[in-house]
Structures are given as C-alpha cells and as structure tokens.
C-alpha cells in the first residue's frame, strides 16, 4: 500500500492549523475537499487518523502519517534547492517545527534561529516543553528536532550533546533577609516559599533534597514561563533555581549544590541539508553560550523514553 503524499500533507495541515476549516485556507481548497481527502486516507489505511476535537488531535496511526508528510516536505525542499529552482525565489517556504525547553528559548536558542531565518526561507514553529519530555514530540512526528535532556536517541533520530544549563538557588535580597535571618537552615527552608515552574518541575525538589529538606509541605508558587519565573524570584515572590544565564543584580545565592542539566540536540535521522544546517547553527551557539563541545557525527540508536526531571519549559 502506498500513502499519497498529498493526502498525508493534508493531514499534517489539519493538525498544524487545528481545524479542517483552517487547513483549507492554508491549502487553498474548500473545507469539503479537506474532509474528503482525510476520509479517503482513513479509508485507504483502515485507521482513524485524527480525533475531530478543537484543536484536532492525532491518533497513534495519524502520528506516523504526519511524520512521513513532514519528511517528504523536507526532502522535497532540499531537492528543489539542489536543482536550483529556488534561485528566482519561486520555491515555496518550508515550516520547520522544533521543540525546546523554555529556559533555552529565553537565554540562547532564538539567536541562531534568527540568523538562519535571515538566510533561508524558513518558518520556525517552536514547541515549548520540558527538556525531559521533548523527545515525545519527536516520536509523534510533531517536530523534526528538539533540545532535550534525553541522551539516548529516539527511534529514527540522531543525538549530539549541546552543553550544560547550570542552575543555582537564588533569592531576592529582602526575601533572603526575611526568611533566612540566621542562615539557610533546614528549618528556614521548610518554611520559606519557593517558586516552581510547573508540576513537572523537580529542580527545586532536588535541591531541597540535597539540603536534607523534603519538598512536600513547603509553600510554593507556580510561575510557568521562563522569563516570568526569573522575574518572580527577582521580585521576592519566593526563592528558586535560576539559570546562571538569567541571574541578575539584586539576587543572592543561597548556597548548596549547583544543579547541571545536560542538553542534547535530537533530530530525525535522514539526510537533509537544511536540517543539518539548522543543527550546525544551533550547536555553534550552544558551544559559545553553554560551553558545549563540538561533535563531528551525531549518534543514532533505537528508541528511548523520556526521563523524569525538571524543565524550565511549558
């Protein structure tokens, strides 16, 4: 059985745009034509590919088809560039979906994308998620590459180290004076409120555990945005694990261990000049900002599963 690329591309458009009506505008066909293409593809494969919610949600079978559609689009773009069809600007732009944790997006990741967009006809579609969960977006075909803390490659992907994000427990000066007048003791840490990114964020919990304080029962605020998280700590809402790249005047270190999160770049394991160019630009920025070592060849292996851990993402 052969999957028609046009039909697969229609499914990808439905998921990207969220509804059949929005997909029809992107594809410049009628909503009924989009519906008919989807129905035809589902009948051919004998599978339900998308749950018709708002936004539309892929089934497991639909994820496999969308991944194929994105790979075809990427290879077609490379081929058009290779034969010089885009020299007069007639080749269509391509959308590159990427997953990245929020702390990376807030501190170093956008600069290389801006340079890439200046020299290529690329539209980046960024998905923010915990660096321990971005691998799932690769598995589903939602993104073509991801910044992740997952060292073992997702099935069908290659992986290269990027560098390390370092976090220190920090607090605003007046907050520290109020809550830690006698120093950062276990009793004070059990009472002082801290800032969690979200309910999957475990960095503060790991630091408290290293300080012999269980996190259960300690007061906390949830601030699920990287810039706002650092701002909340800076305003004295609570103490928190702040990336060294976001430390600012007015913050004091609480001591204890510096937590290090190793980041990796995972991308689909197919030969694409464009995807390789993106990977090289991202790796160069990571080496400059995070101190990552250059890697001559990414490593590929079978499937892995997301690890538990904190992300400054979401």
PDB file of C-alpha atoms in Angstrom:
ATOM      1  CA  UNK A   1       0.000   0.000   0.000  1.00  0.00           C
ATOM      2  CA  UNK A   2       1.225   3.496  -0.876  1.00  0.00           C
ATOM      3  CA  UNK A   3       0.414   6.627   1.127  1.00  0.00           C
ATOM      4  CA  UNK A   4      -0.381   9.528  -1.178  1.00  0.00           C
ATOM      5  CA  UNK A   5       1.926  12.459  -0.192  1.00  0.00           C
ATOM      6  CA  UNK A   6      -0.835  14.974  -0.937  1.00  0.00           C
ATOM      7  CA  UNK A   7      -3.218  13.216   1.425  1.00  0.00           C
ATOM      8  CA  UNK A   8      -0.541  12.907   4.109  1.00  0.00           C
ATOM      9  CA  UNK A   9       0.277  16.605   3.728  1.00  0.00           C
ATOM     10  CA  UNK A  10      -3.406  17.425   4.187  1.00  0.00           C
ATOM     11  CA  UNK A  11      -3.448  15.542   7.494  1.00  0.00           C
ATOM     12  CA  UNK A  12      -0.368  17.474   8.626  1.00  0.00           C
ATOM     13  CA  UNK A  13      -2.071  20.750   7.710  1.00  0.00           C
ATOM     14  CA  UNK A  14      -5.171  19.799   9.726  1.00  0.00           C
ATOM     15  CA  UNK A  15      -3.104  19.153  12.837  1.00  0.00           C
ATOM     16  CA  UNK A  16      -0.889  22.211  12.346  1.00  0.00           C
ATOM     17  CA  UNK A  17      -3.839  24.554  11.860  1.00  0.00           C
ATOM     18  CA  UNK A  18      -6.126  22.895  14.403  1.00  0.00           C
ATOM     19  CA  UNK A  19      -9.283  22.549  12.305  1.00  0.00           C
ATOM     20  CA  UNK A  20     -10.370  21.435   8.851  1.00  0.00           C
ATOM     21  CA  UNK A  21     -11.549  24.942   8.028  1.00  0.00           C
ATOM     22  CA  UNK A  22      -8.185  26.483   8.916  1.00  0.00           C
ATOM     23  CA  UNK A  23      -6.374  23.774   6.954  1.00  0.00           C
ATOM     24  CA  UNK A  24      -8.498  24.552   3.910  1.00  0.00           C
ATOM     25  CA  UNK A  25      -7.327  28.174   3.954  1.00  0.00           C
ATOM     26  CA  UNK A  26      -3.699  27.113   4.189  1.00  0.00           C
ATOM     27  CA  UNK A  27      -4.077  24.585   1.374  1.00  0.00           C
ATOM     28  CA  UNK A  28      -6.311  26.927  -0.666  1.00  0.00           C
ATOM     29  CA  UNK A  29      -9.006  24.319  -1.169  1.00  0.00           C
ATOM     30  CA  UNK A  30     -12.525  24.063   0.203  1.00  0.00           C
ATOM     31  CA  UNK A  31     -13.248  22.598   3.655  1.00  0.00           C
ATOM     32  CA  UNK A  32     -15.237  19.821   1.964  1.00  0.00           C
ATOM     33  CA  UNK A  33     -12.178  18.923  -0.121  1.00  0.00           C
ATOM     34  CA  UNK A  34     -10.062  18.713   3.052  1.00  0.00           C
ATOM     35  CA  UNK A  35     -12.680  16.486   4.647  1.00  0.00           C
ATOM     36  CA  UNK A  36     -12.804  14.264   1.579  1.00  0.00           C
ATOM     37  CA  UNK A  37      -9.026  13.887   1.481  1.00  0.00           C
ATOM     38  CA  UNK A  38      -8.973  12.907   5.147  1.00  0.00           C
ATOM     39  CA  UNK A  39     -11.811  10.432   4.648  1.00  0.00           C
ATOM     40  CA  UNK A  40     -10.043   8.898   1.648  1.00  0.00           C
ATOM     41  CA  UNK A  41      -6.789   8.477   3.561  1.00  0.00           C
ATOM     42  CA  UNK A  42      -8.519   6.915   6.561  1.00  0.00           C
ATOM     43  CA  UNK A  43     -10.416   4.521   4.323  1.00  0.00           C
ATOM     44  CA  UNK A  44      -7.257   3.510   2.476  1.00  0.00           C
ATOM     45  CA  UNK A  45      -5.366   2.804   5.694  1.00  0.00           C
ATOM     46  CA  UNK A  46      -8.325   1.420   7.617  1.00  0.00           C
ATOM     47  CA  UNK A  47      -7.425   3.614  10.588  1.00  0.00           C
ATOM     48  CA  UNK A  48      -8.817   6.676  12.314  1.00  0.00           C
ATOM     49  CA  UNK A  49      -6.041   9.240  11.951  1.00  0.00           C
ATOM     50  CA  UNK A  50      -7.336  12.280  13.781  1.00  0.00           C
ATOM     51  CA  UNK A  51      -9.749  12.956  16.625  1.00  0.00           C
ATOM     52  CA  UNK A  52     -12.001  15.768  15.478  1.00  0.00           C
ATOM     53  CA  UNK A  53     -11.677  17.949  18.550  1.00  0.00           C
ATOM     54  CA  UNK A  54     -10.699  21.626  18.649  1.00  0.00           C
ATOM     55  CA  UNK A  55      -7.815  21.613  18.097  1.00  0.00           C
ATOM     56  CA  UNK A  56      -7.673  18.387  16.117  1.00  0.00           C
ATOM     57  CA  UNK A  57      -5.633  15.652  17.790  1.00  0.00           C
ATOM     58  CA  UNK A  58      -3.719  12.859  16.084  1.00  0.00           C
ATOM     59  CA  UNK A  59      -4.170   9.199  16.877  1.00  0.00           C
ATOM     60  CA  UNK A  60      -1.103   6.955  17.064  1.00  0.00           C
ATOM     61  CA  UNK A  61      -1.655   5.961  13.417  1.00  0.00           C
ATOM     62  CA  UNK A  62      -2.032   9.612  12.467  1.00  0.00           C
ATOM     63  CA  UNK A  63       1.286  10.471  14.113  1.00  0.00           C
ATOM     64  CA  UNK A  64       3.076   8.026  11.813  1.00  0.00           C
ATOM     65  CA  UNK A  65       1.461   9.556   8.725  1.00  0.00           C
ATOM     66  CA  UNK A  66       2.249  13.130   9.769  1.00  0.00           C
ATOM     67  CA  UNK A  67       5.856  12.221  10.404  1.00  0.00           C
ATOM     68  CA  UNK A  68       6.032  10.828   6.860  1.00  0.00           C
ATOM     69  CA  UNK A  69       4.422  14.004   5.482  1.00  0.00           C
ATOM     70  CA  UNK A  70       6.978  16.239   7.203  1.00  0.00           C
ATOM     71  CA  UNK A  71       9.871  14.118   5.989  1.00  0.00           C
ATOM     72  CA  UNK A  72       8.602  14.252   2.413  1.00  0.00           C
ATOM     73  CA  UNK A  73       8.214  18.040   2.605  1.00  0.00           C
ATOM     74  CA  UNK A  74      11.740  18.447   3.968  1.00  0.00           C
ATOM     75  CA  UNK A  75      13.342  16.211   1.338  1.00  0.00           C
ATOM     76  CA  UNK A  76      11.329  17.889  -1.428  1.00  0.00           C
ATOM     77  CA  UNK A  77      12.575  21.291  -0.255  1.00  0.00           C
ATOM     78  CA  UNK A  78      16.184  20.053  -0.315  1.00  0.00           C
ATOM     79  CA  UNK A  79      15.665  18.656  -3.807  1.00  0.00           C
ATOM     80  CA  UNK A  80      14.238  21.927  -5.135  1.00  0.00           C
ATOM     81  CA  UNK A  81      17.205  23.804  -3.704  1.00  0.00           C
ATOM     82  CA  UNK A  82      19.558  21.207  -5.154  1.00  0.00           C
ATOM     83  CA  UNK A  83      18.274  21.692  -8.698  1.00  0.00           C
ATOM     84  CA  UNK A  84      18.296  25.478  -8.333  1.00  0.00           C
ATOM     85  CA  UNK A  85      14.560  26.047  -8.661  1.00  0.00           C
ATOM     86  CA  UNK A  86      14.575  28.475  -5.758  1.00  0.00           C
ATOM     87  CA  UNK A  87      17.151  30.790  -7.349  1.00  0.00           C
ATOM     88  CA  UNK A  88      14.427  33.159  -8.502  1.00  0.00           C
ATOM     89  CA  UNK A  89      12.571  32.894  -5.199  1.00  0.00           C
ATOM     90  CA  UNK A  90       9.811  30.718  -6.644  1.00  0.00           C
ATOM     91  CA  UNK A  91      10.348  27.745  -4.335  1.00  0.00           C
ATOM     92  CA  UNK A  92       7.836  27.652  -1.518  1.00  0.00           C
ATOM     93  CA  UNK A  93       8.843  28.391   2.078  1.00  0.00           C
ATOM     94  CA  UNK A  94       9.097  25.481   4.439  1.00  0.00           C
ATOM     95  CA  UNK A  95       7.944  25.251   8.048  1.00  0.00           C
ATOM     96  CA  UNK A  96      10.383  23.613  10.455  1.00  0.00           C
ATOM     97  CA  UNK A  97       8.788  22.532  13.760  1.00  0.00           C
ATOM     98  CA  UNK A  98      11.244  22.333  16.659  1.00  0.00           C
ATOM     99  CA  UNK A  99      10.860  21.543  20.365  1.00  0.00           C
ATOM    100  CA  UNK A 100      12.807  23.426  23.005  1.00  0.00           C
ATOM    101  CA  UNK A 101      12.672  23.952  26.750  1.00  0.00           C
ATOM    102  CA  UNK A 102      11.688  27.425  27.914  1.00  0.00           C
ATOM    103  CA  UNK A 103      14.967  28.263  29.659  1.00  0.00           C
ATOM    104  CA  UNK A 104      16.898  27.610  26.435  1.00  0.00           C
ATOM    105  CA  UNK A 105      14.414  29.657  24.436  1.00  0.00           C
ATOM    106  CA  UNK A 106      14.717  32.539  26.883  1.00  0.00           C
ATOM    107  CA  UNK A 107      18.515  32.546  27.011  1.00  0.00           C
ATOM    108  CA  UNK A 108      20.268  31.289  23.862  1.00  0.00           C
ATOM    109  CA  UNK A 109      18.126  29.387  21.358  1.00  0.00           C
ATOM    110  CA  UNK A 110      16.441  32.205  19.425  1.00  0.00           C
ATOM    111  CA  UNK A 111      19.658  33.890  18.234  1.00  0.00           C
ATOM    112  CA  UNK A 112      20.729  31.064  15.879  1.00  0.00           C
ATOM    113  CA  UNK A 113      17.182  30.785  14.521  1.00  0.00           C
ATOM    114  CA  UNK A 114      17.177  34.481  13.688  1.00  0.00           C
ATOM    115  CA  UNK A 115      20.428  34.074  11.752  1.00  0.00           C
ATOM    116  CA  UNK A 116      19.022  31.078   9.907  1.00  0.00           C
ATOM    117  CA  UNK A 117      15.792  32.884   9.016  1.00  0.00           C
ATOM    118  CA  UNK A 118      17.815  35.767   7.592  1.00  0.00           C
ATOM    119  CA  UNK A 119      19.488  33.466   5.083  1.00  0.00           C
ATOM    120  CA  UNK A 120      16.827  30.854   4.347  1.00  0.00           C
ATOM    121  CA  UNK A 121      13.118  30.832   3.560  1.00  0.00           C
ATOM    122  CA  UNK A 122      12.195  29.090   6.808  1.00  0.00           C
ATOM    123  CA  UNK A 123       9.219  29.500   9.105  1.00  0.00           C
ATOM    124  CA  UNK A 124      10.053  28.099  12.540  1.00  0.00           C
ATOM    125  CA  UNK A 125       7.241  26.525  14.560  1.00  0.00           C
ATOM    126  CA  UNK A 126       8.525  26.273  18.125  1.00  0.00           C
ATOM    127  CA  UNK A 127       7.013  23.953  20.721  1.00  0.00           C
ATOM    128  CA  UNK A 128       7.928  24.594  24.341  1.00  0.00           C
ATOM    129  CA  UNK A 129       8.084  21.635  26.689  1.00  0.00           C
ATOM    130  CA  UNK A 130      10.149  20.165  29.487  1.00  0.00           C
ATOM    131  CA  UNK A 131      13.592  19.175  28.240  1.00  0.00           C
ATOM    132  CA  UNK A 132      12.779  15.703  29.595  1.00  0.00           C
ATOM    133  CA  UNK A 133       9.593  15.459  27.510  1.00  0.00           C
ATOM    134  CA  UNK A 134      10.538  16.996  24.147  1.00  0.00           C
ATOM    135  CA  UNK A 135      11.580  13.532  22.939  1.00  0.00           C
ATOM    136  CA  UNK A 136       7.903  12.579  22.842  1.00  0.00           C
ATOM    137  CA  UNK A 137       7.287  15.310  20.279  1.00  0.00           C
ATOM    138  CA  UNK A 138       9.920  13.687  18.057  1.00  0.00           C
ATOM    139  CA  UNK A 139       8.296  10.279  18.412  1.00  0.00           C
ATOM    140  CA  UNK A 140       4.905  11.654  17.425  1.00  0.00           C
ATOM    141  CA  UNK A 141       6.229  13.480  14.369  1.00  0.00           C
ATOM    142  CA  UNK A 142       5.133  16.830  15.804  1.00  0.00           C
ATOM    143  CA  UNK A 143       8.661  18.219  15.462  1.00  0.00           C
ATOM    144  CA  UNK A 144      11.706  17.461  13.319  1.00  0.00           C
ATOM    145  CA  UNK A 145      14.298  18.204  16.001  1.00  0.00           C
ATOM    146  CA  UNK A 146      14.418  19.018  19.684  1.00  0.00           C
ATOM    147  CA  UNK A 147      16.523  20.322  22.529  1.00  0.00           C
ATOM    148  CA  UNK A 148      16.243  17.594  25.141  1.00  0.00           C
ATOM    149  CA  UNK A 149      17.929  16.145  28.205  1.00  0.00           C
ATOM    150  CA  UNK A 150      17.448  12.673  26.697  1.00  0.00           C
ATOM    151  CA  UNK A 151      20.850  11.209  25.824  1.00  0.00           C
ATOM    152  CA  UNK A 152      19.536   8.009  24.207  1.00  0.00           C
ATOM    153  CA  UNK A 153      18.196   8.741  20.712  1.00  0.00           C
ATOM    154  CA  UNK A 154      14.510   8.368  19.991  1.00  0.00           C
ATOM    155  CA  UNK A 155      13.854   5.685  17.370  1.00  0.00           C
ATOM    156  CA  UNK A 156      14.740   7.080  13.960  1.00  0.00           C
ATOM    157  CA  UNK A 157      16.693  10.021  15.377  1.00  0.00           C
ATOM    158  CA  UNK A 158      20.303  11.038  15.937  1.00  0.00           C
ATOM    159  CA  UNK A 159      21.642  12.830  19.010  1.00  0.00           C
ATOM    160  CA  UNK A 160      24.507  15.249  19.734  1.00  0.00           C
ATOM    161  CA  UNK A 161      25.452  16.960  23.021  1.00  0.00           C
ATOM    162  CA  UNK A 162      24.886  20.712  23.163  1.00  0.00           C
ATOM    163  CA  UNK A 163      26.158  21.798  26.552  1.00  0.00           C
ATOM    164  CA  UNK A 164      25.021  22.318  30.122  1.00  0.00           C
ATOM    165  CA  UNK A 165      22.483  24.690  31.678  1.00  0.00           C
ATOM    166  CA  UNK A 166      23.515  25.450  35.247  1.00  0.00           C
ATOM    167  CA  UNK A 167      21.075  26.468  37.993  1.00  0.00           C
ATOM    168  CA  UNK A 168      21.705  27.978  41.417  1.00  0.00           C
ATOM    169  CA  UNK A 169      19.293  28.535  44.286  1.00  0.00           C
ATOM    170  CA  UNK A 170      18.740  32.287  44.366  1.00  0.00           C
ATOM    171  CA  UNK A 171      16.582  34.746  46.267  1.00  0.00           C
ATOM    172  CA  UNK A 172      15.921  38.465  46.256  1.00  0.00           C
ATOM    173  CA  UNK A 173      17.918  40.297  48.925  1.00  0.00           C
ATOM    174  CA  UNK A 174      14.987  41.392  51.109  1.00  0.00           C
ATOM    175  CA  UNK A 175      13.364  37.963  50.789  1.00  0.00           C
ATOM    176  CA  UNK A 176      16.574  36.291  51.964  1.00  0.00           C
ATOM    177  CA  UNK A 177      16.861  38.680  54.905  1.00  0.00           C
ATOM    178  CA  UNK A 178      13.260  37.958  55.946  1.00  0.00           C
ATOM    179  CA  UNK A 179      13.242  34.187  55.582  1.00  0.00           C
ATOM    180  CA  UNK A 180      16.878  33.316  56.310  1.00  0.00           C
ATOM    181  CA  UNK A 181      17.937  35.729  59.099  1.00  0.00           C
ATOM    182  CA  UNK A 182      20.034  33.015  60.750  1.00  0.00           C
ATOM    183  CA  UNK A 183      21.261  31.463  57.518  1.00  0.00           C
ATOM    184  CA  UNK A 184      19.904  28.891  55.110  1.00  0.00           C
ATOM    185  CA  UNK A 185      18.970  26.275  57.695  1.00  0.00           C
ATOM    186  CA  UNK A 186      16.754  23.227  57.252  1.00  0.00           C
ATOM    187  CA  UNK A 187      14.099  24.829  59.468  1.00  0.00           C
ATOM    188  CA  UNK A 188      14.111  28.012  57.388  1.00  0.00           C
ATOM    189  CA  UNK A 189      13.935  26.086  54.108  1.00  0.00           C
ATOM    190  CA  UNK A 190      10.933  24.131  55.368  1.00  0.00           C
ATOM    191  CA  UNK A 191       9.059  27.406  55.898  1.00  0.00           C
ATOM    192  CA  UNK A 192      10.306  29.715  53.127  1.00  0.00           C
ATOM    193  CA  UNK A 193       8.136  29.701  49.977  1.00  0.00           C
ATOM    194  CA  UNK A 194       9.789  28.806  46.696  1.00  0.00           C
ATOM    195  CA  UNK A 195       8.817  29.163  43.037  1.00  0.00           C
ATOM    196  CA  UNK A 196       8.077  26.070  40.947  1.00  0.00           C
ATOM    197  CA  UNK A 197       7.882  26.323  37.188  1.00  0.00           C
ATOM    198  CA  UNK A 198       5.056  23.793  36.910  1.00  0.00           C
ATOM    199  CA  UNK A 199       4.063  20.468  38.429  1.00  0.00           C
ATOM    200  CA  UNK A 200       6.671  18.616  36.384  1.00  0.00           C
ATOM    201  CA  UNK A 201       9.464  20.889  37.589  1.00  0.00           C
ATOM    202  CA  UNK A 202      11.666  18.999  40.068  1.00  0.00           C
ATOM    203  CA  UNK A 203      14.794  21.178  40.227  1.00  0.00           C
ATOM    204  CA  UNK A 204      13.729  22.888  43.440  1.00  0.00           C
ATOM    205  CA  UNK A 205      12.771  19.500  44.898  1.00  0.00           C
ATOM    206  CA  UNK A 206      16.194  18.044  44.029  1.00  0.00           C
ATOM    207  CA  UNK A 207      17.982  20.996  45.619  1.00  0.00           C
ATOM    208  CA  UNK A 208      15.863  20.739  48.777  1.00  0.00           C
ATOM    209  CA  UNK A 209      16.588  17.024  48.954  1.00  0.00           C
ATOM    210  CA  UNK A 210      20.317  17.790  48.721  1.00  0.00           C
ATOM    211  CA  UNK A 211      19.804  20.179  51.645  1.00  0.00           C
ATOM    212  CA  UNK A 212      18.057  17.382  53.633  1.00  0.00           C
ATOM    213  CA  UNK A 213      14.627  19.019  53.371  1.00  0.00           C
ATOM    214  CA  UNK A 214      11.622  17.140  51.894  1.00  0.00           C
ATOM    215  CA  UNK A 215       9.738  19.357  49.445  1.00  0.00           C
ATOM    216  CA  UNK A 216       6.315  18.074  50.484  1.00  0.00           C
ATOM    217  CA  UNK A 217       4.526  20.680  52.546  1.00  0.00           C
ATOM    218  CA  UNK A 218       6.888  23.535  51.723  1.00  0.00           C
ATOM    219  CA  UNK A 219       4.960  26.604  50.460  1.00  0.00           C
ATOM    220  CA  UNK A 220       5.338  27.227  46.729  1.00  0.00           C
ATOM    221  CA  UNK A 221       4.126  29.381  43.861  1.00  0.00           C
ATOM    222  CA  UNK A 222       3.751  28.199  40.252  1.00  0.00           C
ATOM    223  CA  UNK A 223       5.029  30.527  37.526  1.00  0.00           C
ATOM    224  CA  UNK A 224       5.074  28.616  34.194  1.00  0.00           C
ATOM    225  CA  UNK A 225       7.165  30.907  31.981  1.00  0.00           C
ATOM    226  CA  UNK A 226      10.948  31.194  31.978  1.00  0.00           C
ATOM    227  CA  UNK A 227      11.290  34.981  31.932  1.00  0.00           C
ATOM    228  CA  UNK A 228       8.438  35.406  34.414  1.00  0.00           C
ATOM    229  CA  UNK A 229       9.922  32.722  36.646  1.00  0.00           C
ATOM    230  CA  UNK A 230      13.209  34.610  36.959  1.00  0.00           C
ATOM    231  CA  UNK A 231      11.248  37.854  37.418  1.00  0.00           C
ATOM    232  CA  UNK A 232       9.160  36.299  40.204  1.00  0.00           C
ATOM    233  CA  UNK A 233      12.304  35.280  42.085  1.00  0.00           C
ATOM    234  CA  UNK A 234      13.774  38.741  41.491  1.00  0.00           C
ATOM    235  CA  UNK A 235      10.646  40.381  42.903  1.00  0.00           C
ATOM    236  CA  UNK A 236      10.801  38.298  46.070  1.00  0.00           C
ATOM    237  CA  UNK A 237       7.843  36.003  45.442  1.00  0.00           C
ATOM    238  CA  UNK A 238       9.982  33.066  46.561  1.00  0.00           C
ATOM    239  CA  UNK A 239      13.407  31.531  46.124  1.00  0.00           C
ATOM    240  CA  UNK A 240      14.072  29.399  43.065  1.00  0.00           C
ATOM    241  CA  UNK A 241      16.584  27.613  40.884  1.00  0.00           C
ATOM    242  CA  UNK A 242      17.602  30.317  38.403  1.00  0.00           C
ATOM    243  CA  UNK A 243      19.747  29.590  35.339  1.00  0.00           C
ATOM    244  CA  UNK A 244      23.140  31.242  35.602  1.00  0.00           C
ATOM    245  CA  UNK A 245      22.321  32.936  32.291  1.00  0.00           C
ATOM    246  CA  UNK A 246      19.350  34.673  33.947  1.00  0.00           C
ATOM    247  CA  UNK A 247      20.947  35.755  37.193  1.00  0.00           C
ATOM    248  CA  UNK A 248      20.623  39.495  37.822  1.00  0.00           C
ATOM    249  CA  UNK A 249      21.543  42.192  40.284  1.00  0.00           C
ATOM    250  CA  UNK A 250      19.536  42.027  43.479  1.00  0.00           C
ATOM    251  CA  UNK A 251      19.688  38.247  43.735  1.00  0.00           C
ATOM    252  CA  UNK A 252      21.767  36.436  46.326  1.00  0.00           C
ATOM    253  CA  UNK A 253      22.865  32.807  46.222  1.00  0.00           C
ATOM    254  CA  UNK A 254      21.540  30.513  48.940  1.00  0.00           C
ATOM    255  CA  UNK A 255      24.443  28.108  48.660  1.00  0.00           C
ATOM    256  CA  UNK A 256      24.068  24.382  48.281  1.00  0.00           C
ATOM    257  CA  UNK A 257      24.754  22.482  45.070  1.00  0.00           C
ATOM    258  CA  UNK A 258      24.715  23.961  41.587  1.00  0.00           C
ATOM    259  CA  UNK A 259      22.424  21.748  39.509  1.00  0.00           C
ATOM    260  CA  UNK A 260      23.555  20.952  35.983  1.00  0.00           C
ATOM    261  CA  UNK A 261      21.198  19.902  33.181  1.00  0.00           C
ATOM    262  CA  UNK A 262      22.967  18.378  30.177  1.00  0.00           C
ATOM    263  CA  UNK A 263      21.204  19.277  26.941  1.00  0.00           C
ATOM    264  CA  UNK A 264      21.247  17.352  23.669  1.00  0.00           C
ATOM    265  CA  UNK A 265      20.093  18.005  20.118  1.00  0.00           C
ATOM    266  CA  UNK A 266      17.987  15.216  18.646  1.00  0.00           C
ATOM    267  CA  UNK A 267      16.790  15.283  15.041  1.00  0.00           C
ATOM    268  CA  UNK A 268      15.311  12.918  12.508  1.00  0.00           C
ATOM    269  CA  UNK A 269      17.942  10.576  11.186  1.00  0.00           C
ATOM    270  CA  UNK A 270      17.612  11.407   7.496  1.00  0.00           C
ATOM    271  CA  UNK A 271      19.972  13.209   5.185  1.00  0.00           C
ATOM    272  CA  UNK A 272      18.705  16.751   4.850  1.00  0.00           C
ATOM    273  CA  UNK A 273      20.980  19.670   4.055  1.00  0.00           C
ATOM    274  CA  UNK A 274      18.546  22.119   5.614  1.00  0.00           C
ATOM    275  CA  UNK A 275      18.109  20.182   8.851  1.00  0.00           C
ATOM    276  CA  UNK A 276      21.867  19.690   9.104  1.00  0.00           C
ATOM    277  CA  UNK A 277      22.391  23.422   8.578  1.00  0.00           C
ATOM    278  CA  UNK A 278      19.976  24.183  11.403  1.00  0.00           C
ATOM    279  CA  UNK A 279      21.712  21.672  13.667  1.00  0.00           C
ATOM    280  CA  UNK A 280      25.138  23.181  12.945  1.00  0.00           C
ATOM    281  CA  UNK A 281      23.963  26.730  13.704  1.00  0.00           C
ATOM    282  CA  UNK A 282      22.290  25.660  16.946  1.00  0.00           C
ATOM    283  CA  UNK A 283      25.372  23.676  18.007  1.00  0.00           C
ATOM    284  CA  UNK A 284      27.654  26.642  17.319  1.00  0.00           C
ATOM    285  CA  UNK A 285      25.539  28.902  19.536  1.00  0.00           C
ATOM    286  CA  UNK A 286      25.410  26.254  22.258  1.00  0.00           C
ATOM    287  CA  UNK A 287      29.204  25.963  22.211  1.00  0.00           C
ATOM    288  CA  UNK A 288      29.504  29.727  22.585  1.00  0.00           C
ATOM    289  CA  UNK A 289      26.928  30.142  25.359  1.00  0.00           C
ATOM    290  CA  UNK A 290      26.813  26.776  27.141  1.00  0.00           C
ATOM    291  CA  UNK A 291      30.353  25.623  26.518  1.00  0.00           C
ATOM    292  CA  UNK A 292      29.298  22.514  24.629  1.00  0.00           C
ATOM    293  CA  UNK A 293      31.995  20.536  22.820  1.00  0.00           C
ATOM    294  CA  UNK A 294      31.749  20.214  19.024  1.00  0.00           C
ATOM    295  CA  UNK A 295      30.627  16.824  17.770  1.00  0.00           C
ATOM    296  CA  UNK A 296      31.792  15.506  14.418  1.00  0.00           C
ATOM    297  CA  UNK A 297      28.981  13.000  13.938  1.00  0.00           C
ATOM    298  CA  UNK A 298      25.694  12.582  15.805  1.00  0.00           C
ATOM    299  CA  UNK A 299      24.928   9.193  17.318  1.00  0.00           C
ATOM    300  CA  UNK A 300      21.827   7.216  16.362  1.00  0.00           C
ATOM    301  CA  UNK A 301      20.229   4.294  18.140  1.00  0.00           C
ATOM    302  CA  UNK A 302      16.856   2.666  18.895  1.00  0.00           C
ATOM    303  CA  UNK A 303      14.029   4.112  20.936  1.00  0.00           C
ATOM    304  CA  UNK A 304      14.180   5.660  24.380  1.00  0.00           C
ATOM    305  CA  UNK A 305      11.686   7.008  26.857  1.00  0.00           C
ATOM    306  CA  UNK A 306      11.530  10.487  28.416  1.00  0.00           C
ATOM    307  CA  UNK A 307      13.253  10.784  31.775  1.00  0.00           C
ATOM    308  CA  UNK A 308      11.785  12.254  34.909  1.00  0.00           C
ATOM    309  CA  UNK A 309      13.074  15.690  35.722  1.00  0.00           C
ATOM    310  CA  UNK A 310      12.588  19.384  35.758  1.00  0.00           C
ATOM    311  CA  UNK A 311      12.131  21.561  32.781  1.00  0.00           C
ATOM    312  CA  UNK A 312      12.070  25.258  32.632  1.00  0.00           C
ATOM    313  CA  UNK A 313       9.503  24.961  29.946  1.00  0.00           C
ATOM    314  CA  UNK A 314       5.889  24.989  29.084  1.00  0.00           C
TER     315      UNK A 314
END
